[in-house]
Short mmCIF file of C-alpha atoms in Angstrom, two decimals:
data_model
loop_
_atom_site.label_atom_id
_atom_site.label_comp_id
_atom_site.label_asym_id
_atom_site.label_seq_id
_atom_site.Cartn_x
_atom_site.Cartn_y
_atom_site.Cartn_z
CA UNK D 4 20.07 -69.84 -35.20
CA UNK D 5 23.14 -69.54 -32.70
CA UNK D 6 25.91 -71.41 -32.75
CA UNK D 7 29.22 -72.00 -30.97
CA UNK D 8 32.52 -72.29 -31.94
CA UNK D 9 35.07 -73.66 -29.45
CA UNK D 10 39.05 -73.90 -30.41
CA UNK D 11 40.61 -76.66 -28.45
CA UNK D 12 43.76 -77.42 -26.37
CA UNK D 13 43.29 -74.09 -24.06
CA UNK D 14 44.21 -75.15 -20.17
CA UNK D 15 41.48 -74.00 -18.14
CA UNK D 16 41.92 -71.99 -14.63
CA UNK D 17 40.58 -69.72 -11.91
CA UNK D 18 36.73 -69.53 -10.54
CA UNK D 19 33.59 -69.87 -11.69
CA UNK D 20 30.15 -69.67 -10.11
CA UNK D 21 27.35 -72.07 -10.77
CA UNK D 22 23.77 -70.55 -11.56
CA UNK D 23 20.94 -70.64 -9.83
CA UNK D 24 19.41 -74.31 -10.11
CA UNK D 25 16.86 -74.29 -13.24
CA UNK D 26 14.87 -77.37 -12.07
CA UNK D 27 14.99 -75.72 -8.56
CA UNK D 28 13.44 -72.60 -9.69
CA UNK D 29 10.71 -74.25 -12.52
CA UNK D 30 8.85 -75.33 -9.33
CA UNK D 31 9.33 -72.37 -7.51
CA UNK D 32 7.71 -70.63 -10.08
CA UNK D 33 4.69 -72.99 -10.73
CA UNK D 34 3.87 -72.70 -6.97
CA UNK D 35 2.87 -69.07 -7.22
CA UNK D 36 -0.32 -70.51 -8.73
CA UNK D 37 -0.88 -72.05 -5.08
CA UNK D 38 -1.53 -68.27 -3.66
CA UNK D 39 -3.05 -65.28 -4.57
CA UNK D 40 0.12 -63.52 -2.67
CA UNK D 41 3.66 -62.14 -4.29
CA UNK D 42 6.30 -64.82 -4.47
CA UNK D 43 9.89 -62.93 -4.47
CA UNK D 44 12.34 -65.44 -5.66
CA UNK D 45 15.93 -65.05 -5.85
CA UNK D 46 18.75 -66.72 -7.88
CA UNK D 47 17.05 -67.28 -10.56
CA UNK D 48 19.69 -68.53 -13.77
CA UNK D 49 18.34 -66.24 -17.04
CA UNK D 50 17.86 -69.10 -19.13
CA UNK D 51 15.67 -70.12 -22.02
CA UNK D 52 13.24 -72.42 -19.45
CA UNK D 53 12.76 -69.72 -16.90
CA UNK D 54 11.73 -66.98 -19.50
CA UNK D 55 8.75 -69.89 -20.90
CA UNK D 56 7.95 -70.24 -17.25
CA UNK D 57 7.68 -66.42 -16.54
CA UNK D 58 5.53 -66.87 -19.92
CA UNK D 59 3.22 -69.29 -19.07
CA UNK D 60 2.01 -67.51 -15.93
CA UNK D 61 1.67 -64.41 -17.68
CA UNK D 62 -0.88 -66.16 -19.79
CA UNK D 63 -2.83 -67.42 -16.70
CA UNK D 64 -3.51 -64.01 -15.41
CA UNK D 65 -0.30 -63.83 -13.23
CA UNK D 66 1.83 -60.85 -12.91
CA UNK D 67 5.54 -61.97 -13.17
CA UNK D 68 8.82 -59.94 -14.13
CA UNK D 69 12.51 -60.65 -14.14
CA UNK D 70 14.93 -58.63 -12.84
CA UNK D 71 18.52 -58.59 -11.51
CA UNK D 72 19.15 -60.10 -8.18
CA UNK D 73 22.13 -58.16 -6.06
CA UNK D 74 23.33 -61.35 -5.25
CA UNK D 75 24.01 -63.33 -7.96
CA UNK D 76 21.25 -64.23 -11.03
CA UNK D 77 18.08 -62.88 -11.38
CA UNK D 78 14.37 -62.10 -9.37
CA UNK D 79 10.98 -62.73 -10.31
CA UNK D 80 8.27 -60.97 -8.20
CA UNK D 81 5.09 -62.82 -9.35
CA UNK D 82 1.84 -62.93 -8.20
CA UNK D 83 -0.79 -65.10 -9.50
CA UNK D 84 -4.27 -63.55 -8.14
CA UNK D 85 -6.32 -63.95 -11.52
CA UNK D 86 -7.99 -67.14 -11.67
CA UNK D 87 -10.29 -66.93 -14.90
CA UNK D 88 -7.97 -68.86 -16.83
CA UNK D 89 -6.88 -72.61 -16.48
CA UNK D 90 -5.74 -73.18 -19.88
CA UNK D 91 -2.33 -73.69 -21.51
CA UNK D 92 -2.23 -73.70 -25.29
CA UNK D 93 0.56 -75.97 -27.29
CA UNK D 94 1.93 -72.90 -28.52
CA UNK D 95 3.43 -71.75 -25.31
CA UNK D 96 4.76 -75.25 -24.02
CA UNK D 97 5.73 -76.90 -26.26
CA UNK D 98 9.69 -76.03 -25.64
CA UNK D 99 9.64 -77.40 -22.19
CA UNK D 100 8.97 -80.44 -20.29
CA UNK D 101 8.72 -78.72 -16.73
CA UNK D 102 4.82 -77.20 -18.09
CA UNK D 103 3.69 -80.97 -16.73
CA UNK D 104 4.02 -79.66 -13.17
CA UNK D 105 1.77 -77.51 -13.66
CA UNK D 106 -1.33 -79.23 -13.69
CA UNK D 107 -1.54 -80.07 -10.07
CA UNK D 108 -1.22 -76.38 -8.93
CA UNK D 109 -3.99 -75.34 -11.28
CA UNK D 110 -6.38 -78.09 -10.54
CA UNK D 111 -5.85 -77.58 -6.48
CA UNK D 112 -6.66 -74.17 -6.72
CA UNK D 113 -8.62 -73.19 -9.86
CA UNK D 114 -10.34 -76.53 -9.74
CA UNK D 115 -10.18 -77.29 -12.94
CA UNK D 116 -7.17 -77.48 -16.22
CA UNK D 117 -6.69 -77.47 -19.90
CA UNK D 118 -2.95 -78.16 -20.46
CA UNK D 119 -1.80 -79.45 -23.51
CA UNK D 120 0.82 -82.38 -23.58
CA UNK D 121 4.43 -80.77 -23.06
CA UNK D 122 7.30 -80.64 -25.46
CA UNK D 123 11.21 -80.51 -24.71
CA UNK D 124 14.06 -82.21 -25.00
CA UNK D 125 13.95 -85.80 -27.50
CA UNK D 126 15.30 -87.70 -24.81
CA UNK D 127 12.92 -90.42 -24.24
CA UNK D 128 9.34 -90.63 -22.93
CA UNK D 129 8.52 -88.78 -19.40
CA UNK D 130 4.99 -90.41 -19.10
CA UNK D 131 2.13 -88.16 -17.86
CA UNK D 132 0.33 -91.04 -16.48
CA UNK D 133 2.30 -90.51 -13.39
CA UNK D 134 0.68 -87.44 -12.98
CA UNK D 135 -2.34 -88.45 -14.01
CA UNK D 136 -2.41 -91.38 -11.97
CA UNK D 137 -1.59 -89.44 -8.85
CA UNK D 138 -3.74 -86.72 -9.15
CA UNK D 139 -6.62 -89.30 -9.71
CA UNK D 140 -5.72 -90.46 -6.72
CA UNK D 141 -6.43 -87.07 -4.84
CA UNK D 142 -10.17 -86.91 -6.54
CA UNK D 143 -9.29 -85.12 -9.69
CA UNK D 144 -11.12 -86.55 -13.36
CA UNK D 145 -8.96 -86.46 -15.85
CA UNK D 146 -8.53 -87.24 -19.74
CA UNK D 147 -6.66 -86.63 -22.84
CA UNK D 148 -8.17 -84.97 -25.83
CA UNK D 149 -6.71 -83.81 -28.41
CA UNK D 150 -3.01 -83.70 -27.38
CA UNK D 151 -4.55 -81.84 -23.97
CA UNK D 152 -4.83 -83.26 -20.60
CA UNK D 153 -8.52 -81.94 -19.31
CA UNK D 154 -9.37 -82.57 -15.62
CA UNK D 155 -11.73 -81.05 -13.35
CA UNK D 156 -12.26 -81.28 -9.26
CA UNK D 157 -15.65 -81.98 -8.17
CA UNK D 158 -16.44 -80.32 -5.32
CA UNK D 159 -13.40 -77.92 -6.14
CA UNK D 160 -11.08 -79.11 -3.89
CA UNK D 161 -9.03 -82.07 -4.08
CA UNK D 162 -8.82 -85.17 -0.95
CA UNK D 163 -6.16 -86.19 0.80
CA UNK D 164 -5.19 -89.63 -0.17
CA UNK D 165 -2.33 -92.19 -0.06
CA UNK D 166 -0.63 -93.19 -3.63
CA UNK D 167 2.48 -95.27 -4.81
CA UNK D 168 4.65 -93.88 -7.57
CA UNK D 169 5.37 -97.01 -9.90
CA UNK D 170 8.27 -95.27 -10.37
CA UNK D 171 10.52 -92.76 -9.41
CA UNK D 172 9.67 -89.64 -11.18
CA UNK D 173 10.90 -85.89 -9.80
CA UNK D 174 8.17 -83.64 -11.47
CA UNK D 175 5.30 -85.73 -10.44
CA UNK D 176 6.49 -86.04 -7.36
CA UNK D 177 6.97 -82.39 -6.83
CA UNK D 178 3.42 -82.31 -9.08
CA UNK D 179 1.81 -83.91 -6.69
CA UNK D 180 3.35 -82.38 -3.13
CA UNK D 181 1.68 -78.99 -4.17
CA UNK D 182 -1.97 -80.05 -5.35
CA UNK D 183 -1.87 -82.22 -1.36
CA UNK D 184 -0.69 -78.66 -0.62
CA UNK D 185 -4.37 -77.58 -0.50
CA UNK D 186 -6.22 -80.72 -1.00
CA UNK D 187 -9.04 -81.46 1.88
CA UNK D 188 -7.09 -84.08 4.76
CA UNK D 189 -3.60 -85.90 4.63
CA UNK D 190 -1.66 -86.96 1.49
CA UNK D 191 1.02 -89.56 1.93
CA UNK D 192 2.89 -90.10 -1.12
CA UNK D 193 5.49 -93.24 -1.53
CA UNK D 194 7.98 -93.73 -3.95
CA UNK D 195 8.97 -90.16 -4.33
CA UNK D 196 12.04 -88.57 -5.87
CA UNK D 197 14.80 -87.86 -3.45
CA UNK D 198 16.25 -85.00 -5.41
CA UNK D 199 17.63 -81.52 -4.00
CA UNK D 200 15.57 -79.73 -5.77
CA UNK D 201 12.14 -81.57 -4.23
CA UNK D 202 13.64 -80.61 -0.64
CA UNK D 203 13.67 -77.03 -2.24
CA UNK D 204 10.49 -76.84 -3.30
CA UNK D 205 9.46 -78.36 0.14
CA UNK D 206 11.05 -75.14 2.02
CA UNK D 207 9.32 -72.78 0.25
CA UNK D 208 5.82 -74.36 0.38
CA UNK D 209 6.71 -74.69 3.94
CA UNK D 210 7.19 -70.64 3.96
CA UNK D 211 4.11 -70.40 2.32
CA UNK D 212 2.40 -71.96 4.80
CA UNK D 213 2.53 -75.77 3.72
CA UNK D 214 2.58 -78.75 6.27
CA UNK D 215 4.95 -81.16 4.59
CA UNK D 216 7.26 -83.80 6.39
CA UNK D 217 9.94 -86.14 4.69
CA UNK D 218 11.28 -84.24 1.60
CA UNK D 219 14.32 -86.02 0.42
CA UNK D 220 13.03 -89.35 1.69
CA UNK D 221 11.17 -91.92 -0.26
CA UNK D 222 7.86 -91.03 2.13
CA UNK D 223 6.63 -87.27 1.57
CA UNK D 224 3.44 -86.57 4.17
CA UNK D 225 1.54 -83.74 3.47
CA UNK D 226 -1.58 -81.86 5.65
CA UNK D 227 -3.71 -79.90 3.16
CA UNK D 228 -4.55 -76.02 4.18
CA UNK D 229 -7.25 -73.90 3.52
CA UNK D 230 -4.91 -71.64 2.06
CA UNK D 231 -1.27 -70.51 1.28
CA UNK D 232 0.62 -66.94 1.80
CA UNK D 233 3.68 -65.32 0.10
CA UNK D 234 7.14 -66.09 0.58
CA UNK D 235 10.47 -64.65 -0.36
CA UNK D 236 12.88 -68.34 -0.82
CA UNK D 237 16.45 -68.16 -2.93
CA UNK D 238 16.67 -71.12 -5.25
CA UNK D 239 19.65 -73.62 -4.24
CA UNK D 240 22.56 -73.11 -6.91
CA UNK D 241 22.56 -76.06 -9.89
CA UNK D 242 24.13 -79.02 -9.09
CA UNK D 243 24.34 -79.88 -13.30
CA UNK D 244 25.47 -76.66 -13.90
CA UNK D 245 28.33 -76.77 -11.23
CA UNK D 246 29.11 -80.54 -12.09
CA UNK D 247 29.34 -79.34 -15.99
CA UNK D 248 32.09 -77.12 -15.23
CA UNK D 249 33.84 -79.79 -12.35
CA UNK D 250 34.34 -82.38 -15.69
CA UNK D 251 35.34 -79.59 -17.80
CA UNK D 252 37.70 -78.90 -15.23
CA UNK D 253 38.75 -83.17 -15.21
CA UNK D 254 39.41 -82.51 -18.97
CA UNK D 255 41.33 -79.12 -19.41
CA UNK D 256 41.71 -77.55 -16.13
CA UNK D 257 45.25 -76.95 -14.57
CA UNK D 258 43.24 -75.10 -11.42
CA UNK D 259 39.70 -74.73 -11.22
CA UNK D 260 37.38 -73.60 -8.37
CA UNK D 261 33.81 -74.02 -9.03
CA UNK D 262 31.87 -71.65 -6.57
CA UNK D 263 28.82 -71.26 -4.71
CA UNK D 264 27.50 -74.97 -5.12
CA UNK D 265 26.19 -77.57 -2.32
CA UNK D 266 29.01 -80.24 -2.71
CA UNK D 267 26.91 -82.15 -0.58
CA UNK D 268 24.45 -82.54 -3.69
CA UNK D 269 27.34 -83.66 -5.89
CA UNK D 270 28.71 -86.75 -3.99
CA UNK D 271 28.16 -89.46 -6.67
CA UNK D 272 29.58 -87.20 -9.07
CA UNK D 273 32.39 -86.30 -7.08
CA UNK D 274 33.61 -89.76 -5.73
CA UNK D 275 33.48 -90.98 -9.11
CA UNK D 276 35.92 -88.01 -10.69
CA UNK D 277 38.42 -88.97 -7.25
CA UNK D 278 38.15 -92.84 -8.54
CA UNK D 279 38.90 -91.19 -12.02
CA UNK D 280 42.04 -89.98 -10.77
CA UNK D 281 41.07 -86.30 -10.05
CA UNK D 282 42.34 -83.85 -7.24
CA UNK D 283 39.28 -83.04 -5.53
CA UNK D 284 39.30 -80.42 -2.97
CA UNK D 285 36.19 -80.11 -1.34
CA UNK D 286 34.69 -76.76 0.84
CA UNK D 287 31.89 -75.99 2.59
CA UNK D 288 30.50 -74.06 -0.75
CA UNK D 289 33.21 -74.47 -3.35
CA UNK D 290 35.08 -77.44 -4.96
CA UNK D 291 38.42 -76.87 -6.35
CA UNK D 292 39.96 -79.42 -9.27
CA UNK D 293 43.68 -79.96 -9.73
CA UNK D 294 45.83 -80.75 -12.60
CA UNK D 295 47.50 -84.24 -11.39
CA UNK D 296 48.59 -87.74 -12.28
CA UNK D 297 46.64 -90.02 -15.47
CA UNK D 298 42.74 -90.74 -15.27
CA UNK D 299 41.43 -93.97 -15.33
CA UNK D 300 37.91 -95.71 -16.64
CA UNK D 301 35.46 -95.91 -14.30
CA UNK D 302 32.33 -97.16 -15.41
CA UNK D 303 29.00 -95.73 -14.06
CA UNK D 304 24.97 -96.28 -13.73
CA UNK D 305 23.00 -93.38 -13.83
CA UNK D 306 20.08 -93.53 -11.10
CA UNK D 307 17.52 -91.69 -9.19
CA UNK D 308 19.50 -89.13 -6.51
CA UNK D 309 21.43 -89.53 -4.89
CA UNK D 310 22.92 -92.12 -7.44
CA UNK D 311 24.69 -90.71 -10.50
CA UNK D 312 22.52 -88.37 -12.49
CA UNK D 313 21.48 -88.84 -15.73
CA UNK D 314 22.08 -85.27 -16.08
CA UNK D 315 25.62 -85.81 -15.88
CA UNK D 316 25.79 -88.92 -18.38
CA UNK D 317 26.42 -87.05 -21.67
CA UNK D 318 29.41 -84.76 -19.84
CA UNK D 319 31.25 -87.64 -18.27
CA UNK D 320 30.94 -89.47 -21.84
CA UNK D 321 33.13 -86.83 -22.98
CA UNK D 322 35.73 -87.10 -20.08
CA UNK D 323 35.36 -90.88 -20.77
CA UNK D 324 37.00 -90.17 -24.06
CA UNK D 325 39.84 -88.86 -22.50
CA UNK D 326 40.86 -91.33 -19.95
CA UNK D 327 42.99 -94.73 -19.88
CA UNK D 328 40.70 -98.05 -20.55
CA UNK D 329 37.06 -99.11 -21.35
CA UNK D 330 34.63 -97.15 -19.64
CA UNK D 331 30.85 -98.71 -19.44
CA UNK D 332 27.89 -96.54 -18.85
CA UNK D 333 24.30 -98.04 -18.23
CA UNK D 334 21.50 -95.34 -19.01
CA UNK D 335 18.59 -96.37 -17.06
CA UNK D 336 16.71 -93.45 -16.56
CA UNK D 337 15.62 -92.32 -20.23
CA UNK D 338 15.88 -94.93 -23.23
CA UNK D 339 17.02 -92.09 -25.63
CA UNK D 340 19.84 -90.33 -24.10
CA UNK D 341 22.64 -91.41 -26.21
CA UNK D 342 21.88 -89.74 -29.39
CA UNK D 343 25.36 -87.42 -28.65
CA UNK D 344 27.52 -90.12 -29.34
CA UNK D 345 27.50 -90.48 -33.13
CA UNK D 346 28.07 -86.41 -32.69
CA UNK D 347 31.63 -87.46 -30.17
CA UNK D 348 31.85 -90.59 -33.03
CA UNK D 349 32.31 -87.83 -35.66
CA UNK D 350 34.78 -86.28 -33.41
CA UNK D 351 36.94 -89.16 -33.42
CA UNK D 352 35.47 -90.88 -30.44
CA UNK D 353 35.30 -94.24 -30.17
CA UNK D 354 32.21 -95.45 -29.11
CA UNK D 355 29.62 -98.36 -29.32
CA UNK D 356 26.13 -98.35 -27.74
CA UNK D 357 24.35 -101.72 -27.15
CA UNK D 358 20.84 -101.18 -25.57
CA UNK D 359 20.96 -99.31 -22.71
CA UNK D 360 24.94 -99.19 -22.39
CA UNK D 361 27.61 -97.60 -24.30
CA UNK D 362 31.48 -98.73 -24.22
CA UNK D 363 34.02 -95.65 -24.16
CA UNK D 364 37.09 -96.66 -26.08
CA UNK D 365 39.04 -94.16 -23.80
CA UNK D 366 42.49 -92.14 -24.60
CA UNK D 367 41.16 -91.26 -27.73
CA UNK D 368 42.19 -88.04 -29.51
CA UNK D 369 39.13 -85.80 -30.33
CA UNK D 370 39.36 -83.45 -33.45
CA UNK D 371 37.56 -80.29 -34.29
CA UNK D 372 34.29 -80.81 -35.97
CA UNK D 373 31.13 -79.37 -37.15
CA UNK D 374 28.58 -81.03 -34.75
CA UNK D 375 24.91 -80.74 -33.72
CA UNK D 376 23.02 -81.14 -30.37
CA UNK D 377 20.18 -83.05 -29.64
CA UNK D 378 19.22 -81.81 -26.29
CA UNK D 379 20.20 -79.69 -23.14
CA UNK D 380 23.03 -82.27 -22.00
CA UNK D 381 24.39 -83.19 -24.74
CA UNK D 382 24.71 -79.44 -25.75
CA UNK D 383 26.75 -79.18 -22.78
CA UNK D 384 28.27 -82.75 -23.55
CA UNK D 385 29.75 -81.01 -27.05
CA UNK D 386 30.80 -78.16 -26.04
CA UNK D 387 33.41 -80.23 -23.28
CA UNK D 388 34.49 -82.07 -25.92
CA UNK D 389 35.51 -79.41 -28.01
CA UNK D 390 38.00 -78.01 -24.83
CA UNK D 391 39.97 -80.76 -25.72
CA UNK D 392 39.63 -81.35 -29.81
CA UNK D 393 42.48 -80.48 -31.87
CA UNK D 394 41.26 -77.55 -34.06
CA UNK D 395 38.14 -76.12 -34.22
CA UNK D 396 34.49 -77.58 -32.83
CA UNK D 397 31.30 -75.79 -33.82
CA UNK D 398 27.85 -76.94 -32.10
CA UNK D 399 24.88 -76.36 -33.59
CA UNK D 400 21.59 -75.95 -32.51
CA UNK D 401 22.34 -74.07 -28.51
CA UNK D 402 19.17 -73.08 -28.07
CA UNK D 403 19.03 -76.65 -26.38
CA UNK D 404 21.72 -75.39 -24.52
CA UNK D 405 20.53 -72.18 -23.40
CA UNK D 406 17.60 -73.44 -21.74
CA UNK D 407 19.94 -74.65 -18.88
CA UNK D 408 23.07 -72.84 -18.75
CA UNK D 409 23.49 -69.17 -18.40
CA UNK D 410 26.10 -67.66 -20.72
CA UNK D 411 27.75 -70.60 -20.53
CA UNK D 412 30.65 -69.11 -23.34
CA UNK D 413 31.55 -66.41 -21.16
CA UNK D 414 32.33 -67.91 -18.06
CA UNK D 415 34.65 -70.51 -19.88
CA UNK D 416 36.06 -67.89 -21.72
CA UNK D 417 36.64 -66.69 -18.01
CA UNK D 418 38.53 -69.65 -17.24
CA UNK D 419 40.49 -69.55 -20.45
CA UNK D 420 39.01 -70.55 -23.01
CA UNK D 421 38.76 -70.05 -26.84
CA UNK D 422 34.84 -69.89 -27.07
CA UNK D 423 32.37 -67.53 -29.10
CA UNK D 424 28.74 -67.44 -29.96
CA UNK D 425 28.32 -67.48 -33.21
CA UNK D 426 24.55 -65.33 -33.97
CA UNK D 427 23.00 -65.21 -37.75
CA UNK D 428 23.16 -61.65 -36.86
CA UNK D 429 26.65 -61.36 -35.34
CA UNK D 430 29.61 -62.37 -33.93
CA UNK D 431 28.90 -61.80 -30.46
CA UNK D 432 32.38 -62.16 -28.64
CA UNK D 433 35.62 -63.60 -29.15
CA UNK D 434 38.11 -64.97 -27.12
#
């Protein structure tokens, strides 16, 4: 099991490019079940997620392969025109959350589904019964046997309909937009997620032939067709992935340009950092961070987009460390995602979590420690923290990490500094 090793106090500078988006490109992916035409995609990130994705449709008769993309990341040309099977095993999900969005793809067109419940990350609970709930809404029958969620179309197509998401939830929302896709009539759906990466998956539907109106708004309308077509669509570049490297940058960086990114999908992020005390230079694709004065607390709420992401919560913990004062952050999105800070705690962090807030004692000197990762984030989270330990920090467990972040050792090793993978086979680069 890979591990990596991170000696601390290196000052970080020069560029580095943010990967495709990987919540961008699940999607993508799952809506080649929508057609029996190629989808060419482009910018894919190679990460762990992606490869289960390209997976999974291999197992329901589509034909899918990686390769290198000219422009930055990686292709898939895949093309789903086998429809004798609807069912995914355990076995094959059960690293990955994003399998949920499946279901609505395969019931609109194969008109009926056998997808077991979907692992991932220990975060918290991502109820199906969003999905469920929704795509009841549209005609499908639906129930849950044995750890699998079975549901069939009578009639084989699924009806337009109007339906209320309880709450805001991005991959039932972007569930949901692709079984309307092809359902019989009009779909309204209210309550949706506002995120990037469901205005993404709205563009290329929209190639495809789709008749959607009001991505990124809380109202998403959708006209059903008879059918959809190919597309070639570029996934938008991560706005995690870039804002991972934009508070690594806070914490080490003298100067540090993170590149090909949509600042415009970072603004919560990037006003708090510039209340933080950061130099934020902003372009048109690039934002560039500055070595300047002290950094304050500033205490945040994660929310729905285009509030601050609960993606970014376990990163700007570790920045919180570092700064002057108390620093508050309210979790409200997933009741689980503060398992990370007994890992900073052994680090020397100062911490204290009560409910669904945790107090960052900040200014506090990190040292070097053996430490393990509970989940994608707080992966990332660790790995920050170790920039700026004194010694040496080794994270367990980056398989959690690698199913978001694309060599994410080598491109701070670009920026300067001390990182290594650690493999039970080998020592796979140093510094």
């Amino acid at each position: 099991m890979d591990s990596i090793r991170i000696s601390g106090g290196r000052r970080l500078s020069g560029r580095v490019r943010a990967d495709g988006a990987k919540n961008a490109a699940l999607p993508a992916l799952a809506a080649s079940l929508l057609t029996d035409q190629p989808l060419d995609l482009r910018g894919l990130p190679l990460v762990q997620d992606i490869r289960t994705m390209v997976r999974i449709l291999q197992h329901l008769g589509g034909q899918a392969e990686l390769g290198d993309d000219p422009a930055g990341g990686s292709s898939c040309l895949v093309r789903s025109d086998d429809e004798t099977t609807h069912e995914l095993p355990y076995e094959i999900v059960k690293t990955m959350r994003a399998s949920a969005m499946l279901l609505g793809p395969i019931l609109a067109r194969r008109g009926r589904a056998r997808v077991s419940l979907p692992g991932g990350c220990a975060i918290g609970a991502r109820p199906m019964d969003l999905h469920v709930t929704a795509l009841e809404a549209l005609g499908a029958e639906l129930a849950v046997e044995h750890g699998y969620i079975v549901g069939e179309v009578p009639g084989g197509r699924l009806r337009g309909a109007r339906h209320h998401f309880p709450k805001v939830t991005v991959t039932g929302t972007e569930n949901l937009m692709m079984a309307a896709t092809l359902a019989e009539g009009t779909t309204e759906l209210t309550g949706c997620a506002r995120e990037p990466e469901v205005v993404d998956l709205a563009r290329l539907l929209t190639k495809m032939g789709a008749k959607i109106e009001g991505a990124g708004t809380d109202c998403v309308r959708i006209e059903g067709v008879g059918e959809l077509h190919g597309a070639e669509h570029r996934v938008l570049p991560d706005r995690i992935v870039a804002g991972t490297y934009l508070v690594a940058a806070a914490m080490a960086g003298d100067d540090v340009t993170v590149e090909d990114i949509v600042p415009g999908d970072l603004t919560a992020l990037l006003g708090v950092l510039q209340d933080v005390g950061v130099d934020v230079e902003v372009d048109a694709t690039s934002v560039r961070i500055l070595r300047n004065g002290p950094r304050k607390a500033v205490s945040v709420r994660t929310e729905p987009h285009p509030g601050f992401p609960t993606d970014m919560q376990a990163q700007y913990m570790a920045l919180a460390t570092q700064v002057e004062g108390l620093t508050v952050i309210e979790e409200t999105i997933f009741e689980n995602r503060f398992m990370h800070v007994a890992e900073l705690d052994r680090m020397g962090a100062d911490i204290r979590v009560s409910g669904h807030s945790a107090v960052v004692h900040g200014r506090t000197p990190l040292s070097g420690a053996q430490v393990m990762a509970t989940d994608l984030r707080a992966s990332a989270c660790l790995v920050l923290a170790g920039l700026v330990a004194d010694g040496e920090t080794t994270v367990g467990r980056v398989y959690h990490l690698d199913r978001g972040y694309e060599h994410i050792e080598e491109k701070l090793r670009g920026l300067g500094a001390e990182v290594e993978r650690i493999s039970d086979r080998r020592v796979e680069t140093t510094a």
